[in-house]
XYZ file of C-alpha atoms in Angstrom:
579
model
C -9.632 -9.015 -8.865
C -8.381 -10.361 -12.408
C -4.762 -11.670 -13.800
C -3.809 -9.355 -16.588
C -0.933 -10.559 -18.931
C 1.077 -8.946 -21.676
C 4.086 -9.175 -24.333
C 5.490 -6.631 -26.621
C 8.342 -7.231 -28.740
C 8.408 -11.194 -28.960
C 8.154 -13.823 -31.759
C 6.176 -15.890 -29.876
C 3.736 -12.773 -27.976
C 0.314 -14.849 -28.226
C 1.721 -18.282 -26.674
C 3.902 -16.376 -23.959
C 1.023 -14.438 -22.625
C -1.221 -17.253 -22.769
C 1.105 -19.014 -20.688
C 1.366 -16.094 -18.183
C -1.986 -15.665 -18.018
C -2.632 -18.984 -17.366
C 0.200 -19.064 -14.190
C -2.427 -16.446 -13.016
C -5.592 -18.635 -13.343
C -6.579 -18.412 -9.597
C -7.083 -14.935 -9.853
C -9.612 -14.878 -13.175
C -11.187 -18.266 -12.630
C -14.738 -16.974 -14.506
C -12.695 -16.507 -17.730
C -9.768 -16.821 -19.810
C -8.768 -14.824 -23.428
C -5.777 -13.748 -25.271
C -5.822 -11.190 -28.042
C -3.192 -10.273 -30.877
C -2.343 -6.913 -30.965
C 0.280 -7.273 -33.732
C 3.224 -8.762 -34.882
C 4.962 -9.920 -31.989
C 1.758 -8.031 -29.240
C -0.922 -9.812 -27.043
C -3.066 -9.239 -23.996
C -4.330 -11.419 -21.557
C -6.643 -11.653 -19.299
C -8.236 -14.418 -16.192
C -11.819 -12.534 -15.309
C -12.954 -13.002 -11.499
C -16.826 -11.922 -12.610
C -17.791 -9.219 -10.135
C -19.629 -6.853 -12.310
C -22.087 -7.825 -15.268
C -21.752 -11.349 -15.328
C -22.603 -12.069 -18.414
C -19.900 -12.607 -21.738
C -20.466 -8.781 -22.127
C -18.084 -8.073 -19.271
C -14.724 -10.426 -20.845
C -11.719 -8.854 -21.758
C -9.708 -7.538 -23.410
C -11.898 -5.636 -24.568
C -11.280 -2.477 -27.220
C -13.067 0.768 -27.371
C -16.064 1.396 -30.554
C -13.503 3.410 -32.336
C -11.233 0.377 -32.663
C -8.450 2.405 -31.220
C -7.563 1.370 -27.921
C -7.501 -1.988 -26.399
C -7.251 -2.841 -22.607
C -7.218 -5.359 -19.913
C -8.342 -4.592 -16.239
C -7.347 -5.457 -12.760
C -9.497 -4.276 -10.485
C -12.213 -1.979 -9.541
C -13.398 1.581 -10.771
C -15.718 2.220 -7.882
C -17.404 5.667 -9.428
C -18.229 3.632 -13.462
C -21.857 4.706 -13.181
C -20.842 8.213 -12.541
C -18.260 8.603 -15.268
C -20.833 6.579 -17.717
C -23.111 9.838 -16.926
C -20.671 11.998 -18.114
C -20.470 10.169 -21.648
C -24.046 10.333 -22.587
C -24.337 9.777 -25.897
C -21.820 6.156 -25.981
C -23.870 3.272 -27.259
C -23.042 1.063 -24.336
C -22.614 -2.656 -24.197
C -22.197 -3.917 -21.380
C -22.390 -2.703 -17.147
C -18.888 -2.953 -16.843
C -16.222 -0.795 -15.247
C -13.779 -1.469 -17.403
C -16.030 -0.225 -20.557
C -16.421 3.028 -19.099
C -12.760 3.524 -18.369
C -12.080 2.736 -21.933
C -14.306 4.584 -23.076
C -13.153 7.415 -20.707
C -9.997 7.158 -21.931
C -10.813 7.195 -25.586
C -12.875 11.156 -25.176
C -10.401 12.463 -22.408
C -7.252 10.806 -22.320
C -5.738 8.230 -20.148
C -4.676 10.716 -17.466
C -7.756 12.758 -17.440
C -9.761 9.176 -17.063
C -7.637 8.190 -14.222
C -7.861 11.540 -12.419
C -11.527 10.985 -12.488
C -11.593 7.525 -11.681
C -12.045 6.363 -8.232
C -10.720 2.662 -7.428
C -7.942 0.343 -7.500
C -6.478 -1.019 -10.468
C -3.747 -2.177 -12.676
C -4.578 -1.289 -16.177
C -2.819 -2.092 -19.767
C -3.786 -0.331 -22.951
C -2.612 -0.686 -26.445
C -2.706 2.376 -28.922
C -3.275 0.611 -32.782
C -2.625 4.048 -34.101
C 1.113 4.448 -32.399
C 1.471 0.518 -31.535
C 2.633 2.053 -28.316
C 1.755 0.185 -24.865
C 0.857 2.232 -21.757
C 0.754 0.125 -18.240
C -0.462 2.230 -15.625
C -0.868 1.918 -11.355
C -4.000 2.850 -9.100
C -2.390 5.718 -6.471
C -2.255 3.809 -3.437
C -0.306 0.273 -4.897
C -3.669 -1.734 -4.588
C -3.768 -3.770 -7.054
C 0.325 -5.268 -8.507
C 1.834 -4.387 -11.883
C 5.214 -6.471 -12.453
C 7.233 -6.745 -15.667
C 10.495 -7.694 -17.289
C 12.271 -5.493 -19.764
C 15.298 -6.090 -21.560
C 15.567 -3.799 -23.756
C 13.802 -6.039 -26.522
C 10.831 -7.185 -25.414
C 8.243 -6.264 -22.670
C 6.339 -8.487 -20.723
C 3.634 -7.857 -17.928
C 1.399 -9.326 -15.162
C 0.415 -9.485 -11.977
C 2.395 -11.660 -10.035
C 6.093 -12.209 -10.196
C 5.042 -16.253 -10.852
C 3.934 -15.837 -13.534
C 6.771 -13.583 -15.307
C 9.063 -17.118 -14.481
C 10.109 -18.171 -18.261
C 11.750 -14.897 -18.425
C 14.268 -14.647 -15.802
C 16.849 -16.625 -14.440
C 15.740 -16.618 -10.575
C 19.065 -14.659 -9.517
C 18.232 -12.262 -7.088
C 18.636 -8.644 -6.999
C 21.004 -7.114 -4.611
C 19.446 -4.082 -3.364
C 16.222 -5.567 -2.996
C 17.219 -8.490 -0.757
C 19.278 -5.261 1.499
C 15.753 -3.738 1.332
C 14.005 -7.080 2.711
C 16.208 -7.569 5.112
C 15.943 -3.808 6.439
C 11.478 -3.711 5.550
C 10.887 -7.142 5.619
C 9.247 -7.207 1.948
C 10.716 -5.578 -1.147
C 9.325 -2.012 -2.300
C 8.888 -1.089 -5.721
C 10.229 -0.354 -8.452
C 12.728 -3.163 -7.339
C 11.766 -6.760 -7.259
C 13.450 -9.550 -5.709
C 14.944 -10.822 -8.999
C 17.127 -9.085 -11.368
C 15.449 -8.075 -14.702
C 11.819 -7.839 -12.873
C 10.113 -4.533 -11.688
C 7.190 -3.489 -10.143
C 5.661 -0.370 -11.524
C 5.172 2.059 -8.337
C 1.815 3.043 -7.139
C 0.355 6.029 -8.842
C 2.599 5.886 -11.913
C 2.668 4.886 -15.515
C 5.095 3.068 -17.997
C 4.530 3.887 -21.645
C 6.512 1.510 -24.277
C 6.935 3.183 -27.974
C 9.509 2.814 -30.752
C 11.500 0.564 -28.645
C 11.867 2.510 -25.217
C 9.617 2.652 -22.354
C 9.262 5.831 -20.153
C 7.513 6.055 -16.336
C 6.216 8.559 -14.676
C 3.795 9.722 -11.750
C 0.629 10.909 -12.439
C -0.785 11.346 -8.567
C 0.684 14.263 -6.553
C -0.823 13.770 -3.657
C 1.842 16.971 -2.053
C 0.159 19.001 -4.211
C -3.506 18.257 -3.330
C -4.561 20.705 -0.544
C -8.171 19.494 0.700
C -9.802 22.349 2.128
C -10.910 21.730 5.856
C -14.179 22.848 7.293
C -14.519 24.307 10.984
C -13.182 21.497 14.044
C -16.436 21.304 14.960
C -17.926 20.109 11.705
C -15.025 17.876 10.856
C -16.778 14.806 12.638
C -19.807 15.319 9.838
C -16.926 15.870 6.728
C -15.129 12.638 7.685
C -18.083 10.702 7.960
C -19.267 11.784 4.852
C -16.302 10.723 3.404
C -16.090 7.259 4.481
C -19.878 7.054 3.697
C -19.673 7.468 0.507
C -16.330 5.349 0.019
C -18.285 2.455 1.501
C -21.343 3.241 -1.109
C -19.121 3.001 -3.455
C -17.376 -0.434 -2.658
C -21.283 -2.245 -2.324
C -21.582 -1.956 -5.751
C -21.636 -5.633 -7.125
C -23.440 -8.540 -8.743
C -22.115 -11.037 -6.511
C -22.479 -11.253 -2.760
C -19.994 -8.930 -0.420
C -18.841 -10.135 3.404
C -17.024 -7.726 5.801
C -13.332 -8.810 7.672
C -14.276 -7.417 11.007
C -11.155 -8.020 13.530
C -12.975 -5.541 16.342
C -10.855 -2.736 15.626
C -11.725 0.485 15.208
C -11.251 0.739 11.227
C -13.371 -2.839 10.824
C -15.641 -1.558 13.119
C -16.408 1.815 11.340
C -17.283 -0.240 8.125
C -19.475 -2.037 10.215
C -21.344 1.002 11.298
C -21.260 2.401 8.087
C -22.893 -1.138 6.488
C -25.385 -0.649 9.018
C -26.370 3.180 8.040
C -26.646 2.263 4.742
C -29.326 -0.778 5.536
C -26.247 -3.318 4.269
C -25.798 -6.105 6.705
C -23.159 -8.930 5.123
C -21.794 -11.816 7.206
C -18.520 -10.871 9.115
C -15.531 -12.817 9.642
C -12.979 -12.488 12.131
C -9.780 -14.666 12.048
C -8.319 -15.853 15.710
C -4.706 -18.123 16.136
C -4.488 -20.735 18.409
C -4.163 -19.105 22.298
C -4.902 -15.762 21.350
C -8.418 -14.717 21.350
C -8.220 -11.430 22.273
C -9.806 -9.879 19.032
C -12.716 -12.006 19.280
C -14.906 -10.324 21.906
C -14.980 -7.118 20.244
C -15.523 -8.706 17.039
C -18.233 -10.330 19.004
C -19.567 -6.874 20.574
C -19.442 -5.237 17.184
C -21.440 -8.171 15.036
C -24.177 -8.316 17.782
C -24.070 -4.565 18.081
C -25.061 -4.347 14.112
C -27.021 -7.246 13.732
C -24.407 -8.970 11.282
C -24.215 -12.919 10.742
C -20.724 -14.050 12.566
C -18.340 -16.490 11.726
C -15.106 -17.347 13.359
C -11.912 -18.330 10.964
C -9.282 -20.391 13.060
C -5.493 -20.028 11.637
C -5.815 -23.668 10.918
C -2.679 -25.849 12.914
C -1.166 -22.733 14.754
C -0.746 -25.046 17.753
C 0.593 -28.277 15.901
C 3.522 -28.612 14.668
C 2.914 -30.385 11.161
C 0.098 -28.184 10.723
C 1.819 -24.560 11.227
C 4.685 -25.719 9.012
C 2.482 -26.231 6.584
C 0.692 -22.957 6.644
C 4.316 -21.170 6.364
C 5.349 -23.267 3.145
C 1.651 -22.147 1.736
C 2.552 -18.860 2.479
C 5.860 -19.386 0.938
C 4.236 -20.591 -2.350
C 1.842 -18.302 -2.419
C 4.315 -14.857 -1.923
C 6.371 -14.504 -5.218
C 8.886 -12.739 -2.531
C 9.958 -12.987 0.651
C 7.623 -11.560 2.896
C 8.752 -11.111 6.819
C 4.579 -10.227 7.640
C 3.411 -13.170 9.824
C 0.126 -11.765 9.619
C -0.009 -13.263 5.927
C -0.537 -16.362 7.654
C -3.986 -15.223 9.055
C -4.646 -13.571 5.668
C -4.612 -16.633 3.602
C -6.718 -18.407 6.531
C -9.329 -15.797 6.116
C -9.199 -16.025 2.309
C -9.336 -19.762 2.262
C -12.286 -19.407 4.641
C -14.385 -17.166 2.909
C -13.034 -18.025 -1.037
C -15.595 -20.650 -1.415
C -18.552 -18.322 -0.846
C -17.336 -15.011 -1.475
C -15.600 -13.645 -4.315
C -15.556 -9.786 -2.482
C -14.887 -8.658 1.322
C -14.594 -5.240 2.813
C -12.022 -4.952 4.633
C -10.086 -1.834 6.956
C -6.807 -1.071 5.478
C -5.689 1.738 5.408
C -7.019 3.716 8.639
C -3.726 3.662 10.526
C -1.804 5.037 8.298
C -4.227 7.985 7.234
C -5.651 8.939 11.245
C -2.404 7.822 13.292
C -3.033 4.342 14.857
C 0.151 2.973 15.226
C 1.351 2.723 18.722
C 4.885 4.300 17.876
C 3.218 7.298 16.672
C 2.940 8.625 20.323
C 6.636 8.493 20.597
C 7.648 10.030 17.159
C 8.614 13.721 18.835
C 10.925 11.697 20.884
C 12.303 9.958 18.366
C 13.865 13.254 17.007
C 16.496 13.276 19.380
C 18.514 10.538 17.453
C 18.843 13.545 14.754
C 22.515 14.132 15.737
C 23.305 10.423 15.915
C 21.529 10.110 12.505
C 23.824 12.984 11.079
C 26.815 11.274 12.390
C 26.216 8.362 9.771
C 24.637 10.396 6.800
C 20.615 10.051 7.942
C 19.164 13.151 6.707
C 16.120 13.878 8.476
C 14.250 15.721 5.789
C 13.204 12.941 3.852
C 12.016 10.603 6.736
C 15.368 8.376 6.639
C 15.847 9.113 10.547
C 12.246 7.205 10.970
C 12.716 4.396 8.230
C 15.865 3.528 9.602
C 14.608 3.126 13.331
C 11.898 0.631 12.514
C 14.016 -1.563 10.141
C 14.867 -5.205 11.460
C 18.850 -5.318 10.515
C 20.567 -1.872 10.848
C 22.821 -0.826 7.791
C 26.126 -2.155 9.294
C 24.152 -5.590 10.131
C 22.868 -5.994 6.411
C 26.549 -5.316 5.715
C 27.844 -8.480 7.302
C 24.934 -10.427 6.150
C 25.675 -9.546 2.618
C 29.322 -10.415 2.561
C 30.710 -11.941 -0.609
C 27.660 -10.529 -3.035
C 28.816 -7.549 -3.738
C 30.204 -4.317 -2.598
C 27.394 -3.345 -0.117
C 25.911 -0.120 -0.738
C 23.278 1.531 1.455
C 20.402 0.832 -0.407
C 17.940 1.999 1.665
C 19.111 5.569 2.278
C 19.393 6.057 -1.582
C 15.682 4.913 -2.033
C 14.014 7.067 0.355
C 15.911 10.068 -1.027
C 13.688 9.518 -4.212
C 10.184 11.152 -4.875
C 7.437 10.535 -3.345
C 9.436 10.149 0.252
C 11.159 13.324 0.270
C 7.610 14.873 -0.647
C 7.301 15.770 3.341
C 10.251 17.757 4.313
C 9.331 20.492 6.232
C 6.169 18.509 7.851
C 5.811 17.861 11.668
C 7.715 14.600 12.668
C 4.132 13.117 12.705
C 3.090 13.969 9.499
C 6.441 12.726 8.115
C 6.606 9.498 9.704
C 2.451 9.082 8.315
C 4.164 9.987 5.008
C 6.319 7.544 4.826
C 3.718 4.696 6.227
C 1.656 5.348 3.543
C 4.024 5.659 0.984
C 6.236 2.949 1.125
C 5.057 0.067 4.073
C 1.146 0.591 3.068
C 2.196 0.707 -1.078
C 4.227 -1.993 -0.697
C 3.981 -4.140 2.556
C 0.348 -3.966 3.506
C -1.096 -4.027 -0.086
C 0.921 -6.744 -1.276
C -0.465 -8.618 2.003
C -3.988 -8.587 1.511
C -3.707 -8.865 -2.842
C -2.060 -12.067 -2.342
C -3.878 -13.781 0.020
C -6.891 -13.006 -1.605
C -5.710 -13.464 -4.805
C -4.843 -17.189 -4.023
C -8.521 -17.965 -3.555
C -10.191 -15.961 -5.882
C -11.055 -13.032 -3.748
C -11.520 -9.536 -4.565
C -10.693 -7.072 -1.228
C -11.854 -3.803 -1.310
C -10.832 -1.466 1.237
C -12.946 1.787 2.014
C -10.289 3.897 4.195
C -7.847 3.540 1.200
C -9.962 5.583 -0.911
C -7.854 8.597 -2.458
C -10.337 11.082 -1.143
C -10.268 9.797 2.767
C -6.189 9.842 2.223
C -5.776 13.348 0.739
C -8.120 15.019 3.103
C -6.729 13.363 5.888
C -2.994 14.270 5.471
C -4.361 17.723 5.955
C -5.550 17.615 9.496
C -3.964 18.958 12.388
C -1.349 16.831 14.459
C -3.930 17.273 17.365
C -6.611 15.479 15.044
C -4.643 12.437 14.671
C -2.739 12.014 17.789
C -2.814 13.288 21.740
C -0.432 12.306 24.101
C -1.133 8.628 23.926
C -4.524 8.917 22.599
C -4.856 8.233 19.029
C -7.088 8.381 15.812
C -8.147 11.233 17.767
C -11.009 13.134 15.212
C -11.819 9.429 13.669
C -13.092 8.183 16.894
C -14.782 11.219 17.638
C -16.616 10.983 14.527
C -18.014 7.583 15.059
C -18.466 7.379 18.771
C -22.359 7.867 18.031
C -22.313 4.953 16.394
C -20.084 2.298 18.206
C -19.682 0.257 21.249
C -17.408 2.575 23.960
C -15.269 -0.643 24.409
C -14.902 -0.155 20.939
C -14.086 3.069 20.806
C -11.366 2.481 23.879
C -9.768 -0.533 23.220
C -6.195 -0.118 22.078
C -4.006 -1.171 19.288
C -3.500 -4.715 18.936
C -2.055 -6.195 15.673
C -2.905 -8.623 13.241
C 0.921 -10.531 13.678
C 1.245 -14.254 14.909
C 2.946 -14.923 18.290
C 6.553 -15.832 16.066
C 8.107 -16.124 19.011
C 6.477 -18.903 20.891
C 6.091 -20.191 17.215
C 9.772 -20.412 16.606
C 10.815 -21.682 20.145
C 7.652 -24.116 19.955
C 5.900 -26.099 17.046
C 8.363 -24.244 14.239
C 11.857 -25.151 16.405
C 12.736 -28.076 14.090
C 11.876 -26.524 10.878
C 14.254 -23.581 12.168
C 17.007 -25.863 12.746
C 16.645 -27.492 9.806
C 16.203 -24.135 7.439
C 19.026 -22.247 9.051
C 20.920 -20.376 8.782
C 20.270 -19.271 5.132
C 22.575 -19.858 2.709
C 22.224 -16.533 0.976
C 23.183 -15.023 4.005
C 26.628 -14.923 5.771
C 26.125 -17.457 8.914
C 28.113 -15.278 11.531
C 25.052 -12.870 12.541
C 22.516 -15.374 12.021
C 23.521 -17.341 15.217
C 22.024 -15.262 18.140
C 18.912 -14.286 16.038
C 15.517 -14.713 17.980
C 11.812 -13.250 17.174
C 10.838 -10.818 14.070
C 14.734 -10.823 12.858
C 14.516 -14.824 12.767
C 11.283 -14.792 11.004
C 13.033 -12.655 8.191
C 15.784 -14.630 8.261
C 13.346 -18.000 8.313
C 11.075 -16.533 5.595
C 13.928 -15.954 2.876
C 15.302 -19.556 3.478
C 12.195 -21.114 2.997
C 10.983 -18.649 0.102
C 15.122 -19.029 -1.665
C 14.221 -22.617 -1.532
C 11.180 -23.136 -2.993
C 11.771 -20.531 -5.527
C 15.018 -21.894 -6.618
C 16.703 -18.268 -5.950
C 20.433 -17.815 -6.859
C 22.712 -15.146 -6.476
């Protein structure tokens, strides 16, 4: 976890990104440095100190041949295995981010990233072309945001700290898409003039014009399966060795461990490797029901357990409080009332901690969600779908039935900003989301998960919360290698009837707890609704409705749809968002 900063094309490059890198200084608080490129070029950096400690590791940092120059957010998990494939480099330091430099000087940038397993936002300067390449780790774990004007690039990795270039006027589409996702996918962000690179793509700047592209095809990846009976053995080798990978550090790791199954497969998977790190499980105020299998699962393994309580979930000055932190702390409005526990864990476990393992990432690769027992049903609203220009084929039909405010809703909401247009059906006709025509319904609707709430919604989650107290996650089950190999299973591996994460369970059920193993789904949200009829009822009345929105619809609201609708007042005022 690092801030990386960036401007191209400016008068003023070296004090801007100074300035943005210091907006960013709670996510590099070991180190701070700008470099000039050239006229009117800098990079940035804020270093959280994971791996080599010492001034060796600081960035930027440019390769021996004096070519390239880059700054580093995140983690390449596989550096020691890529530094044995460049034997004969004169290293100088134990860093990551040396050997993907140096990686990238001998093969190329896309050749080093295809080899490179991790998570990461990376920035590298070419002296030889002056040209800029930003590029995205494949599953959206680690943020890449910008401004481009046609003049002048700038870069980082939160919208905060992008502020002195924009006016704070929101972008239309993207507030339809919050209102419909409840968050704000990429490449859109929620002002005008600001983008988020996508997951798994680059943006290359030279002579004046930037071009983006993908550079991970995960349709085109066919992971060959072994026998049923020896998939058990395959998987677990698999998540094995992501797990291996994600202990490597120089500072102390700790485990999120909510008593799920995908927290409590780490946990076995800690405890075949001989690693036993303290766990931490996060519980609101009347609703314990994670903790005894967090409980079962610690004792089980032998770990050191602590208990995080979403601090003043019960009063009403202290939950109000917690929302406007997670106001400040989300550059955009974000509908996820589980952020709330996310920033109580990070605040928790920031002051000893700088990394935590944590299970992201399983539902959407095995089929964990509840609704995915339901999804052959959920093909019968095909004709209804047709009837108002759904086409099934590129997982609109599915989108569309688990969005909070239905097109014609957004519509009214809307009124006066525009000529609404149905900006959610055009963005999930674009690649990668029409990638899965032709799947089952399953392995569409897991398509879409992963590509779109998971690259933007859960990702953005867990960055920012652990961002804001100097916390690097790192999350086993979103390793590419788990996520290709598992979108090639069988339907009847994933789900059965209602039975789900069907071959994952099977392959740990030597190893865990049978409570464990048969305890349902049960999410990581906050009870919003006894929260908004309870200890939140005045701050409600006194935020609403929004004045962004039109107030007719905004009357009867009640549960999730309020949140939203709570969320972008608050964030619209503390942001000082216009239209």
């Amino acid at each position: 976890m690092c801030g990386i900063a960036g401007v191209i094309g400016h008068p003023d490059a070296v004090a801007l990104t100074a300035r943005i890198a210091t907006a960013q200084a709670h996510r590099g608080p070991d180190g701070f440095a700008v470099e000039a490129l050239a006229a009117g070029a800098a990079l940035g950096h804020r270093r959280l100190a994971i791996l080599d400690l010492s001034p060796r590791g600081a960035q930027p940092m440019t390769s021996r041949d004096g070519r390239w120059t880059m700054v580093l957010n995140g983690e390449i998990f596989n550096y020691r295995e890529l530094r044995e494939q460049l034997p004969d480099i004169p290293w100088r330091s134990a860093t990551d981010t040396e050997v993907l430099l140096e990686a990238v000087a001998r093969w190329g940038l896309e050749t080093a990233l295809g080899r490179s397993i991790g998570m990461f936002a990376v920035a590298l300067w070419d002296r030889h072309e002056h040209a800029l390449t930003l590029a995205r780790d494949r599953i959206g774990e680690k943020p890449l945001v910008y401004f481009w004007n046609g003049r002048t690039l700038a870069f980082a990795s939160e919208l905060k700290a992008l502020a002195p270039l924009h006016d704070s006027r929101i972008d239309r589409a993207a507030l339809d898409l919050y209102l419909a996702l409840g968050y704000v996918p990429a490449p859109l962000s929620i002002f005008r003039n600001l983008h988020k690179l996508e997951a798994g793509h680059w943006l290359r700047l030279h002579e004046g014009s930037i071009a983006i592209r993908r550079w991970w095809f995960p349709e085109k990846v066919s992971t060959a399966l072994v026998p049923p009976e020896q998939r058990s053995q395959q998987l677990r080798g698999l998540i094995g060795d992501a797990v291996r990978l994600r202990l490597r550090s120089d500072v102390p790791i700790a485990l999120a461990l909510s008593g799920g199954i995908d927290s409590s497969i780490l946990a076995a998977e800690l405890g075949r490797q001989g690693a036993a790190p303290t766990a931490f499980t996060v519980v609101f105020e009347g609703d314990q029901t994670d903790l005894p299998y967090a409980r079962r699962v610690a004792r089980h393994f032998g770990l050191r357990h602590e208990i995080v309580h979403a601090e003043g979930t019960k009063l009403e000055y202290g939950l109000a409080a917690a929302v406007a932190q997670a106001v400040a702390h989300y550059d955009e409005p974000f509908a996820d009332s589980s952020s709330i526990a996310s920033l109580a864990l990070a605040q928790a476990v920031g002051a000893r901690y700088k990394v935590i393992l944590e299970g992201d990432g399983g539902d959407e690769a095995f089929g964990g969600y509840r609704h995915y027992e339901f999804i052959a049903a959920k093909q019968t609203v095909k004709a209804m779908a047709a009837a108002v220009g759904l086409r099934d084929g590129c997982a609109s039909v599915y989108v569309e039935s688990k969005t909070s405010f239905r097109t014609a809703e957004r519509e009214i909401l809307l009124d006066g900003n525009g000529r609404p247009q149905p900006a959610l059906e055009r963005f999930l006709t674009r690649h990668p989301f029409a990638a899965s025509a032709g799947a089952s319904p399953l392995k569409r609707a897991l398509w879409s998960d992963r590509h779109l709430a998971l690259a933007n919604g859960l990702t953005y989650k867990m960055d920012t919360a652990l961002a804001a107290h100097s916390i690097e996650g790192r999350a086993p089950l979103l390793d590419h290698r788990v996520i290709e190999w598992a979108q090639n299973l069988d339907d009847h591996d994933l789900v059965r009837g209602r039975e789900k994460k069907v071959l994952l369970r099977q392959a740990y059920a030597p190893y865990l707890p049978p409570e464990i193993l048969a305890r349902p789904k049960h999410g990581f949200g906050a009870p919003i609704a006894q929260w908004l009829s309870g200890p939140l009822r005045k701050l409600v009345a006194h935020a609403l409705p929004c004045p962004l929105l039109e107030p007719r619809l905004q009357r009867g609201l009640s549960g999730q749809r309020q949140w939203a609708v709570l969320t972008l007042a608050l964030w619209a005022k503390h942001w000082g968002a216009t239209w």
